[in-house]
């Protein structure tokens, strides 16, 4: 079955790097996503990675994918207080298949 | 480009009452999703439409939940009667395909439902 797990909480200081981890079970997933959710807001797509890639970099964001271990991580460089939010990883297939979300990791950035 | 619109943003009802939520997807997006997000959890798909047809409603509690997308644009999600465990944020998303963000779902701000 489909299952996506994340650690619940991460606390870092402003300027440090943050690494949020995710494990998934569906090896047929075509895309893996990272979404950000701020209080009272909907989900904002941050980045995504195709399952045939190992790494993707997008400005301060680096996504690493270990297909063998079904492990996905999101690294945020130079973390800012505005990065404080809940981060969800999600797996999905190609086309119109549904997204399966993890439980979310709450990132707290302190000054 | 306007985003996914949802209304109302907040709703408080008593158990056994009925409630309806509305979603207007991004213009031109044929695929529309409704998700339920219970506090402390990730969103869970309730129903997926392709134009005005249902693609996946396997996790929709059909004894009390219903959804429609009659003209293939706006959608409504209804709960009748509501239970305490229905308290959640209901998120609507629509799908864009092609371009840089192939197969990306865009989410609305959600409707927060509290059932007392």
mmCIF file of C-alpha atoms in Angstrom:
data_model
loop_
_atom_site.group_PDB
_atom_site.id
_atom_site.type_symbol
_atom_site.label_atom_id
_atom_site.label_comp_id
_atom_site.label_asym_id
_atom_site.label_seq_id
_atom_site.Cartn_x
_atom_site.Cartn_y
_atom_site.Cartn_z
ATOM 1 C CA UNK A 1 0.000 0.000 0.000
ATOM 2 C CA UNK A 2 0.925 3.638 -0.143
ATOM 3 C CA UNK A 3 2.478 5.192 2.916
ATOM 4 C CA UNK A 4 4.578 8.325 3.287
ATOM 5 C CA UNK A 5 6.312 9.121 6.568
ATOM 6 C CA UNK A 6 8.043 12.211 7.870
ATOM 7 C CA UNK A 7 9.510 13.350 11.138
ATOM 8 C CA UNK A 8 7.117 15.667 12.920
ATOM 9 C CA UNK A 9 9.279 18.557 13.968
ATOM 10 C CA UNK A 10 12.535 20.348 13.128
ATOM 11 C CA UNK A 11 13.995 23.401 14.796
ATOM 12 C CA UNK A 12 16.908 25.389 13.349
ATOM 13 C CA UNK A 13 18.496 28.783 13.771
ATOM 14 C CA UNK A 14 18.270 31.446 11.103
ATOM 15 C CA UNK A 15 21.096 31.101 8.580
ATOM 16 C CA UNK A 16 21.583 27.379 9.192
ATOM 17 C CA UNK A 17 20.630 24.687 6.699
ATOM 18 C CA UNK A 18 17.515 22.632 7.263
ATOM 19 C CA UNK A 19 17.096 19.050 6.117
ATOM 20 C CA UNK A 20 13.625 17.525 6.083
ATOM 21 C CA UNK A 21 13.376 13.806 5.454
ATOM 22 C CA UNK A 22 10.671 11.601 3.981
ATOM 23 C CA UNK A 23 10.284 7.905 3.281
ATOM 24 C CA UNK A 24 7.747 6.419 0.911
ATOM 25 C CA UNK A 25 6.675 2.927 -0.026
ATOM 26 C CA UNK A 26 5.269 3.063 -3.558
ATOM 27 C CA UNK A 27 8.164 2.286 -5.881
ATOM 28 C CA UNK A 28 5.966 3.025 -8.899
ATOM 29 C CA UNK A 29 5.691 6.701 -8.002
ATOM 30 C CA UNK A 30 6.681 8.830 -10.945
ATOM 31 C CA UNK A 31 6.958 12.167 -9.213
ATOM 32 C CA UNK A 32 7.875 13.174 -5.700
ATOM 33 C CA UNK A 33 6.895 16.608 -4.447
ATOM 34 C CA UNK A 34 7.586 18.995 -1.637
ATOM 35 C CA UNK A 35 4.801 21.344 -0.565
ATOM 36 C CA UNK A 36 4.863 24.159 1.999
ATOM 37 C CA UNK A 37 1.873 25.079 4.134
ATOM 38 C CA UNK A 38 1.815 28.278 6.158
ATOM 39 C CA UNK A 39 -0.774 28.835 8.900
ATOM 40 C CA UNK A 40 -4.250 29.280 7.469
ATOM 41 C CA UNK A 41 -3.048 28.867 3.914
ATOM 42 C CA UNK A 42 -3.305 26.202 1.272
ATOM 43 C CA UNK A 43 -0.453 24.087 0.017
ATOM 44 C CA UNK A 44 2.236 25.757 -2.054
ATOM 45 C CA UNK A 45 4.316 23.641 -4.396
ATOM 46 C CA UNK A 46 8.020 24.184 -3.673
ATOM 47 C CA UNK A 47 9.669 21.730 -5.987
ATOM 48 C CA UNK A 48 9.359 18.282 -7.444
ATOM 49 C CA UNK A 49 11.640 15.577 -8.731
ATOM 50 C CA UNK A 50 11.144 12.856 -11.288
ATOM 51 C CA UNK A 51 11.759 9.371 -9.985
ATOM 52 C CA UNK A 52 14.575 8.830 -12.488
ATOM 53 C CA UNK A 53 16.595 11.682 -10.989
ATOM 54 C CA UNK A 54 18.883 11.627 -7.978
ATOM 55 C CA UNK A 55 19.092 15.309 -7.243
ATOM 56 C CA UNK A 56 17.483 18.574 -8.152
ATOM 57 C CA UNK A 57 18.583 22.047 -7.115
ATOM 58 C CA UNK A 58 16.366 25.096 -7.247
ATOM 59 C CA UNK A 59 17.862 28.227 -5.681
ATOM 60 C CA UNK A 60 18.033 27.567 -1.916
ATOM 61 C CA UNK A 61 16.320 24.189 -2.251
ATOM 62 C CA UNK A 62 18.065 20.880 -2.906
ATOM 63 C CA UNK A 63 16.105 17.666 -3.279
ATOM 64 C CA UNK A 64 17.872 14.335 -2.930
ATOM 65 C CA UNK A 65 16.247 11.066 -3.914
ATOM 66 C CA UNK A 66 17.510 7.634 -2.917
ATOM 67 C CA UNK A 67 15.330 5.241 -4.883
ATOM 68 C CA UNK A 68 16.884 2.136 -3.372
ATOM 69 C CA UNK A 69 15.931 3.188 0.151
ATOM 70 C CA UNK A 70 12.794 5.090 -0.988
ATOM 71 C CA UNK A 71 14.101 8.136 0.836
ATOM 72 C CA UNK A 72 13.558 11.740 -0.159
ATOM 73 C CA UNK A 73 15.034 14.811 1.476
ATOM 74 C CA UNK A 74 14.650 18.552 1.141
ATOM 75 C CA UNK A 75 17.545 20.787 2.095
ATOM 76 C CA UNK A 76 16.907 24.481 2.590
ATOM 77 C CA UNK A 77 20.084 26.532 2.568
ATOM 78 C CA UNK A 78 20.391 29.737 4.621
ATOM 79 C CA UNK A 79 17.061 29.110 6.350
ATOM 80 C CA UNK A 80 15.070 32.247 7.114
ATOM 81 C CA UNK A 81 12.297 32.915 9.632
ATOM 82 C CA UNK A 82 9.906 33.120 6.688
ATOM 83 C CA UNK A 83 10.634 29.470 6.001
ATOM 84 C CA UNK A 84 8.820 28.504 9.200
ATOM 85 C CA UNK A 85 5.902 26.354 8.059
ATOM 86 C CA UNK A 86 4.789 22.757 7.674
ATOM 87 C CA UNK A 87 6.475 20.880 4.849
ATOM 88 C CA UNK A 88 4.773 17.934 3.189
ATOM 89 C CA UNK A 89 6.305 15.417 0.865
ATOM 90 C CA UNK A 90 3.971 13.669 -1.534
ATOM 91 C CA UNK A 91 4.237 10.904 -4.054
ATOM 92 C CA UNK A 92 2.257 10.638 -7.238
ATOM 93 C CA UNK A 93 2.069 8.811 -10.499
ATOM 94 C CA UNK A 94 2.096 10.190 -13.978
ATOM 95 C CA UNK A 95 -0.960 11.735 -15.488
ATOM 96 C CA UNK A 96 -3.857 12.345 -13.175
ATOM 97 C CA UNK A 97 -3.114 9.972 -10.347
ATOM 98 C CA UNK A 98 -3.777 11.167 -6.828
ATOM 99 C CA UNK A 99 -1.105 12.513 -4.532
ATOM 100 C CA UNK A 100 -0.349 10.653 -1.310
ATOM 101 C CA UNK A 101 0.923 13.027 1.334
ATOM 102 C CA UNK A 102 3.120 12.499 4.323
ATOM 103 C CA UNK A 103 2.140 13.659 7.779
ATOM 104 C CA UNK A 104 4.112 16.879 7.455
ATOM 105 C CA UNK A 105 7.184 18.260 9.220
ATOM 106 C CA UNK A 106 6.807 21.456 11.170
ATOM 107 C CA UNK A 107 9.905 23.625 10.665
ATOM 108 C CA UNK A 108 10.568 26.304 13.243
ATOM 109 C CA UNK A 109 13.266 28.848 12.445
ATOM 110 C CA UNK A 110 14.469 30.936 15.348
ATOM 111 C CA UNK A 111 16.326 34.245 14.982
ATOM 112 C CA UNK B 1 -3.270 33.821 -13.489
ATOM 113 C CA UNK B 2 -5.913 33.581 -10.757
ATOM 114 C CA UNK B 3 -5.509 30.727 -8.311
ATOM 115 C CA UNK B 4 -7.953 28.130 -7.066
ATOM 116 C CA UNK B 5 -10.783 29.846 -5.227
ATOM 117 C CA UNK B 6 -12.725 28.300 -2.358
ATOM 118 C CA UNK B 7 -15.568 29.468 -0.181
ATOM 119 C CA UNK B 8 -16.408 29.809 2.566
ATOM 120 C CA UNK B 9 -13.059 30.031 4.318
ATOM 121 C CA UNK B 10 -14.500 29.027 7.667
ATOM 122 C CA UNK B 11 -17.646 27.218 8.716
ATOM 123 C CA UNK B 12 -18.919 26.173 12.129
ATOM 124 C CA UNK B 13 -21.900 23.840 12.354
ATOM 125 C CA UNK B 14 -23.459 21.456 14.819
ATOM 126 C CA UNK B 15 -23.356 17.717 14.295
ATOM 127 C CA UNK B 16 -26.114 16.319 12.112
ATOM 128 C CA UNK B 17 -26.365 19.589 10.199
ATOM 129 C CA UNK B 18 -25.526 19.886 6.496
ATOM 130 C CA UNK B 19 -22.793 21.950 4.899
ATOM 131 C CA UNK B 20 -21.569 22.687 1.389
ATOM 132 C CA UNK B 21 -18.246 23.926 0.085
ATOM 133 C CA UNK B 22 -17.528 25.532 -3.263
ATOM 134 C CA UNK B 23 -14.433 25.451 -5.444
ATOM 135 C CA UNK B 24 -13.530 27.305 -8.622
ATOM 136 C CA UNK B 25 -10.401 25.839 -10.215
ATOM 137 C CA UNK B 26 -7.806 27.605 -12.300
ATOM 138 C CA UNK B 27 -9.214 28.416 -15.713
ATOM 139 C CA UNK B 28 -8.642 25.625 -18.180
ATOM 140 C CA UNK B 29 -7.762 22.977 -15.612
ATOM 141 C CA UNK B 30 -9.776 19.885 -16.442
ATOM 142 C CA UNK B 31 -8.874 17.878 -13.350
ATOM 143 C CA UNK B 32 -10.183 18.844 -9.924
ATOM 144 C CA UNK B 33 -9.546 17.247 -6.548
ATOM 145 C CA UNK B 34 -11.078 17.519 -3.099
ATOM 146 C CA UNK B 35 -8.838 16.641 -0.154
ATOM 147 C CA UNK B 36 -9.604 16.377 3.553
ATOM 148 C CA UNK B 37 -6.876 17.508 5.943
ATOM 149 C CA UNK B 38 -7.458 16.600 9.568
ATOM 150 C CA UNK B 39 -5.424 18.581 12.081
ATOM 151 C CA UNK B 40 -1.908 17.209 12.360
ATOM 152 C CA UNK B 41 -2.187 15.057 9.256
ATOM 153 C CA UNK B 42 -1.438 15.372 5.580
ATOM 154 C CA UNK B 43 -4.225 15.874 3.061
ATOM 155 C CA UNK B 44 -6.150 12.787 2.015
ATOM 156 C CA UNK B 45 -7.912 12.562 -1.342
ATOM 157 C CA UNK B 46 -11.699 12.389 -1.180
ATOM 158 C CA UNK B 47 -12.643 12.636 -4.839
ATOM 159 C CA UNK B 48 -11.092 13.422 -8.214
ATOM 160 C CA UNK B 49 -12.919 14.743 -11.271
ATOM 161 C CA UNK B 50 -11.827 14.817 -14.869
ATOM 162 C CA UNK B 51 -14.043 17.454 -16.469
ATOM 163 C CA UNK B 52 -17.474 16.546 -15.030
ATOM 164 C CA UNK B 53 -16.766 12.843 -14.574
ATOM 165 C CA UNK B 54 -15.560 11.103 -11.408
ATOM 166 C CA UNK B 55 -12.137 9.448 -11.741
ATOM 167 C CA UNK B 56 -11.601 8.307 -8.154
ATOM 168 C CA UNK B 57 -14.009 8.478 -5.218
ATOM 169 C CA UNK B 58 -12.781 5.380 -3.424
ATOM 170 C CA UNK B 59 -12.095 7.251 -0.180
ATOM 171 C CA UNK B 60 -15.249 9.357 -0.161
ATOM 172 C CA UNK B 61 -17.655 8.356 2.651
ATOM 173 C CA UNK B 62 -20.600 8.132 0.314
ATOM 174 C CA UNK B 63 -23.176 7.681 3.052
ATOM 175 C CA UNK B 64 -22.722 11.316 4.022
ATOM 176 C CA UNK B 65 -20.426 13.015 1.499
ATOM 177 C CA UNK B 66 -21.323 13.957 -2.064
ATOM 178 C CA UNK B 67 -19.638 16.047 -4.697
ATOM 179 C CA UNK B 68 -20.496 17.278 -8.145
ATOM 180 C CA UNK B 69 -18.951 19.188 -10.991
ATOM 181 C CA UNK B 70 -21.872 19.584 -13.314
ATOM 182 C CA UNK B 71 -20.386 21.790 -16.040
ATOM 183 C CA UNK B 72 -16.809 20.644 -15.684
ATOM 184 C CA UNK B 73 -15.691 23.880 -14.017
ATOM 185 C CA UNK B 74 -16.876 24.722 -10.481
ATOM 186 C CA UNK B 75 -17.414 21.991 -7.939
ATOM 187 C CA UNK B 76 -19.338 21.612 -4.702
ATOM 188 C CA UNK B 77 -18.673 19.197 -1.866
ATOM 189 C CA UNK B 78 -21.510 18.463 0.555
ATOM 190 C CA UNK B 79 -21.668 16.741 3.912
ATOM 191 C CA UNK B 80 -25.046 15.597 5.143
ATOM 192 C CA UNK B 81 -25.281 14.938 8.056
ATOM 193 C CA UNK B 82 -22.001 16.104 9.564
ATOM 194 C CA UNK B 83 -20.212 14.232 12.326
ATOM 195 C CA UNK B 84 -17.683 15.484 14.836
ATOM 196 C CA UNK B 85 -14.889 13.632 13.022
ATOM 197 C CA UNK B 86 -15.580 15.655 9.868
ATOM 198 C CA UNK B 87 -13.882 18.653 11.477
ATOM 199 C CA UNK B 88 -11.003 19.350 9.100
ATOM 200 C CA UNK B 89 -9.759 21.631 6.373
ATOM 201 C CA UNK B 90 -11.205 20.790 2.976
ATOM 202 C CA UNK B 91 -8.798 21.587 0.192
ATOM 203 C CA UNK B 92 -9.599 21.886 -3.463
ATOM 204 C CA UNK B 93 -6.885 21.495 -6.087
ATOM 205 C CA UNK B 94 -6.737 21.614 -9.854
ATOM 206 C CA UNK B 95 -4.226 20.127 -12.179
ATOM 207 C CA UNK B 96 -2.086 21.712 -14.802
ATOM 208 C CA UNK B 97 -0.208 19.527 -17.184
ATOM 209 C CA UNK B 98 2.579 20.368 -19.549
ATOM 210 C CA UNK B 99 5.206 23.059 -19.312
ATOM 211 C CA UNK B 100 7.731 23.357 -16.519
ATOM 212 C CA UNK B 101 5.470 21.987 -13.808
ATOM 213 C CA UNK B 102 4.098 18.953 -15.543
ATOM 214 C CA UNK B 103 1.353 17.222 -13.595
ATOM 215 C CA UNK B 104 1.375 19.796 -10.828
ATOM 216 C CA UNK B 105 -1.634 20.241 -8.602
ATOM 217 C CA UNK B 106 -2.400 23.786 -7.458
ATOM 218 C CA UNK B 107 -4.244 24.133 -4.164
ATOM 219 C CA UNK B 108 -6.818 26.592 -2.932
ATOM 220 C CA UNK B 109 -6.682 28.129 0.573
ATOM 221 C CA UNK B 110 -9.133 25.575 1.953
ATOM 222 C CA UNK B 111 -12.325 25.683 3.997
ATOM 223 C CA UNK B 112 -11.890 25.055 7.709
ATOM 224 C CA UNK B 113 -14.897 23.147 9.047
ATOM 225 C CA UNK B 114 -15.603 22.840 12.747
ATOM 226 C CA UNK B 115 -18.372 20.465 13.802
ATOM 227 C CA UNK B 116 -19.613 20.996 17.374
#
